Coordinates of N, CA and C in Angstrom, one line a residue:
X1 N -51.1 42.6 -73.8 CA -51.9 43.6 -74.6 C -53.3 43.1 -74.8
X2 N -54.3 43.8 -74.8 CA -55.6 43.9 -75.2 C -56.6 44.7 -75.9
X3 N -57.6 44.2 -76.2 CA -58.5 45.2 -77.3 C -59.5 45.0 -76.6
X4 N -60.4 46.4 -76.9 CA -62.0 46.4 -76.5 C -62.4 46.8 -77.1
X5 N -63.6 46.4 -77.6 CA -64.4 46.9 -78.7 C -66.0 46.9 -78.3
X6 N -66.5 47.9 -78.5 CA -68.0 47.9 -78.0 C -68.5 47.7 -79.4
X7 N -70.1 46.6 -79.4 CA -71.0 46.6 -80.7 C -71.9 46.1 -80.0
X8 N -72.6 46.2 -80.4 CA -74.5 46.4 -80.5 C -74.4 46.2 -78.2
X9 N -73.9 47.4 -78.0 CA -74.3 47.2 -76.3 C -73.2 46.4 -76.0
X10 N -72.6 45.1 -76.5 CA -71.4 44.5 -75.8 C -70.1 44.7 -75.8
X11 N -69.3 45.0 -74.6 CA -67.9 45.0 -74.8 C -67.6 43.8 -74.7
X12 N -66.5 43.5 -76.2 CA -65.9 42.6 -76.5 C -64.6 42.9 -76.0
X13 N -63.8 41.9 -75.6 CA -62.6 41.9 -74.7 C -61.6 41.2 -75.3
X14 N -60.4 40.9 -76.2 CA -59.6 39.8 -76.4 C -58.3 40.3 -75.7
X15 N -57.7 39.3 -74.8 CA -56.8 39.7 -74.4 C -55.6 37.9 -74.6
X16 N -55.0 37.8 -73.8 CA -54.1 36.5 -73.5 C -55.0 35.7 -72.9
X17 N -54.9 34.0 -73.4 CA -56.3 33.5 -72.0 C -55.1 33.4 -70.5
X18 N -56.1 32.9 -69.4 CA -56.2 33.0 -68.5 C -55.8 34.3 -67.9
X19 N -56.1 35.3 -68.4 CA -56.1 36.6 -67.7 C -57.5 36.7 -67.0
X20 N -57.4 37.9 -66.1 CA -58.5 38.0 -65.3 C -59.7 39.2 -65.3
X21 N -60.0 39.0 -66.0 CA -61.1 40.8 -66.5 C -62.0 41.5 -65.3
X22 N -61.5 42.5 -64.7 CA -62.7 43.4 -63.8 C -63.1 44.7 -64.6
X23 N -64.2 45.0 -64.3 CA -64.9 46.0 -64.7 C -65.3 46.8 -63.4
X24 N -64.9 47.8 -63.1 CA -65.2 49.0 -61.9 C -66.1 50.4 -62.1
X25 N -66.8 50.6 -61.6 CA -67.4 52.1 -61.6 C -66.2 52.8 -60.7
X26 N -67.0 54.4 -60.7 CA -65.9 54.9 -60.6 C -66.2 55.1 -59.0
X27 N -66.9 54.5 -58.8 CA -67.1 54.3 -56.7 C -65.9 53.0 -56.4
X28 N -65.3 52.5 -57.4 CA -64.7 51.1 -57.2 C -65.5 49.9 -56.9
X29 N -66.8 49.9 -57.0 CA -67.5 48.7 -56.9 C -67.3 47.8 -58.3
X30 N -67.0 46.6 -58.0 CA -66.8 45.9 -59.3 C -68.6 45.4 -59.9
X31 N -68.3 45.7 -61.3 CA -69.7 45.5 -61.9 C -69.7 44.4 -62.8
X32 N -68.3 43.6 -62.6 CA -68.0 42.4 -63.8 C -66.8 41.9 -63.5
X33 N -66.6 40.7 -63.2 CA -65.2 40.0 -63.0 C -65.7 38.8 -63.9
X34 N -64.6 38.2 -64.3 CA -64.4 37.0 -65.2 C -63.0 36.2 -65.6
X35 N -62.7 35.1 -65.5 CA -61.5 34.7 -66.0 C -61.9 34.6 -67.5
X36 N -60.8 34.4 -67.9 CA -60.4 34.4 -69.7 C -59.8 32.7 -70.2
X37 N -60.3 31.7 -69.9 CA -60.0 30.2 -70.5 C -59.1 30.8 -71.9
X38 N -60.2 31.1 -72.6 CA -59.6 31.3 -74.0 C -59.1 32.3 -74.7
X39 N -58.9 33.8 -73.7 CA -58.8 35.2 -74.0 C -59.7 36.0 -74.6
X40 N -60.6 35.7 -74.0 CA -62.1 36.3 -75.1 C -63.0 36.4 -74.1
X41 N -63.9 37.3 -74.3 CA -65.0 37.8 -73.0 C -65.9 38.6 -73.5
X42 N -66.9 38.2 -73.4 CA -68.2 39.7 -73.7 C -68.5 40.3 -72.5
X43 N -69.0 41.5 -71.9 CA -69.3 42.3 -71.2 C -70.3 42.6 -71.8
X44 N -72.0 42.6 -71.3 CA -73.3 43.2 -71.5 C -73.6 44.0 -70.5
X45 N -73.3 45.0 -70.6 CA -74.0 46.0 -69.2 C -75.4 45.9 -69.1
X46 N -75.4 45.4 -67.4 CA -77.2 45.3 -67.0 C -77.9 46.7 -67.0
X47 N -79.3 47.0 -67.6 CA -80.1 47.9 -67.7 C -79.7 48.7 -66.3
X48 N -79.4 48.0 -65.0 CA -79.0 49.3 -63.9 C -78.0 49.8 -63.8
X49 N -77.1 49.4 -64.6 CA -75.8 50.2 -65.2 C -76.1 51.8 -65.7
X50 N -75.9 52.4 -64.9 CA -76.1 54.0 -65.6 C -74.9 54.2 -66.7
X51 N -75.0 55.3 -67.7 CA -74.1 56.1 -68.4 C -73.1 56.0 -67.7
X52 N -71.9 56.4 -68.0 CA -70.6 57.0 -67.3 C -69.8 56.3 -67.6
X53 N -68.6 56.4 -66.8 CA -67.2 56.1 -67.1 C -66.4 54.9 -66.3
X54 N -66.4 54.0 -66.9 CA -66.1 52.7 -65.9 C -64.3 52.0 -66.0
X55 N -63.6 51.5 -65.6 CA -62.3 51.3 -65.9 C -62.3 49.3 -65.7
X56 N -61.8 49.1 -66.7 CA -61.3 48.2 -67.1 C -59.8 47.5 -66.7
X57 N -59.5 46.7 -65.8 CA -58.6 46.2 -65.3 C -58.5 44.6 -66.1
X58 N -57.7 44.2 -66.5 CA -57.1 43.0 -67.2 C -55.6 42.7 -66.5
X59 N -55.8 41.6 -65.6 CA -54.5 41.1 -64.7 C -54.4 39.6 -65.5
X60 N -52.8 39.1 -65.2 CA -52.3 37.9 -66.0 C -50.7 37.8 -65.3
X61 N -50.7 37.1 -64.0 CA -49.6 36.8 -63.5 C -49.3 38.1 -62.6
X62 N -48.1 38.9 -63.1 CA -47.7 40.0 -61.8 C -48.2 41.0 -63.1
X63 N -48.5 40.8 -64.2 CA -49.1 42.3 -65.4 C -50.4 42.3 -64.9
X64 N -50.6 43.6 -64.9 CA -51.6 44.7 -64.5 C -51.9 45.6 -65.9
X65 N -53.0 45.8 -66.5 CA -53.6 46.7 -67.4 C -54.8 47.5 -67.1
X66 N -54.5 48.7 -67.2 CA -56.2 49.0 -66.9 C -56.2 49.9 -68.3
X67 N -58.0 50.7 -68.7 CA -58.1 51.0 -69.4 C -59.3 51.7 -68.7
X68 N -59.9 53.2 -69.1 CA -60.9 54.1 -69.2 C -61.9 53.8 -70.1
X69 N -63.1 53.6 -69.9 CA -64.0 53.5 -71.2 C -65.2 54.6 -70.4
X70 N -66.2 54.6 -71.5 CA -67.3 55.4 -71.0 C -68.4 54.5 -72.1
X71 N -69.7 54.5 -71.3 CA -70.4 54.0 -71.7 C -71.4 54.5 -71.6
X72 N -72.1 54.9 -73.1 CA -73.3 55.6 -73.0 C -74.8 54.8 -73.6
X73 N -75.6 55.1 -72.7 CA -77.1 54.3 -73.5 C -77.7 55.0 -74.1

């Protein structure tokens, strides 16, 4: 299981550590990958990050999570 929480512009991420965090637009180009050491991750979307709807994938062994967010500036 995991949480996302957006504040001031950053998605905050806690999940289990060593999980693996991707961030996708909705073309499937990845706009954020990161491992998780400690289960914690910020996400700052870069200024050429448009508006819209991006999906959130969190992998950890053979578990697969994803999640829908939208992100507006």
């Amino acid at each position: 299981k995991w949480i996302a929480v957006f504040h001031d512009s950053t998605l905050a991420i806690n999940t289990l550590p060593n999980a693996k965090v991707e961030i996708f637009d909705l073309r499937g180009n990845v706009v954020f990958s990161e491992q998780t050491p400690n289960g914690k991750v910020n996400w700052c979307p870069t200024y050429e990050l448009a508006s819209g709807v991006y999906l959130v994938k969190v992998s950890l062994n053979q578990s697969v999570t994803s999640k829908r967010i939208v992100m507006i500036k």
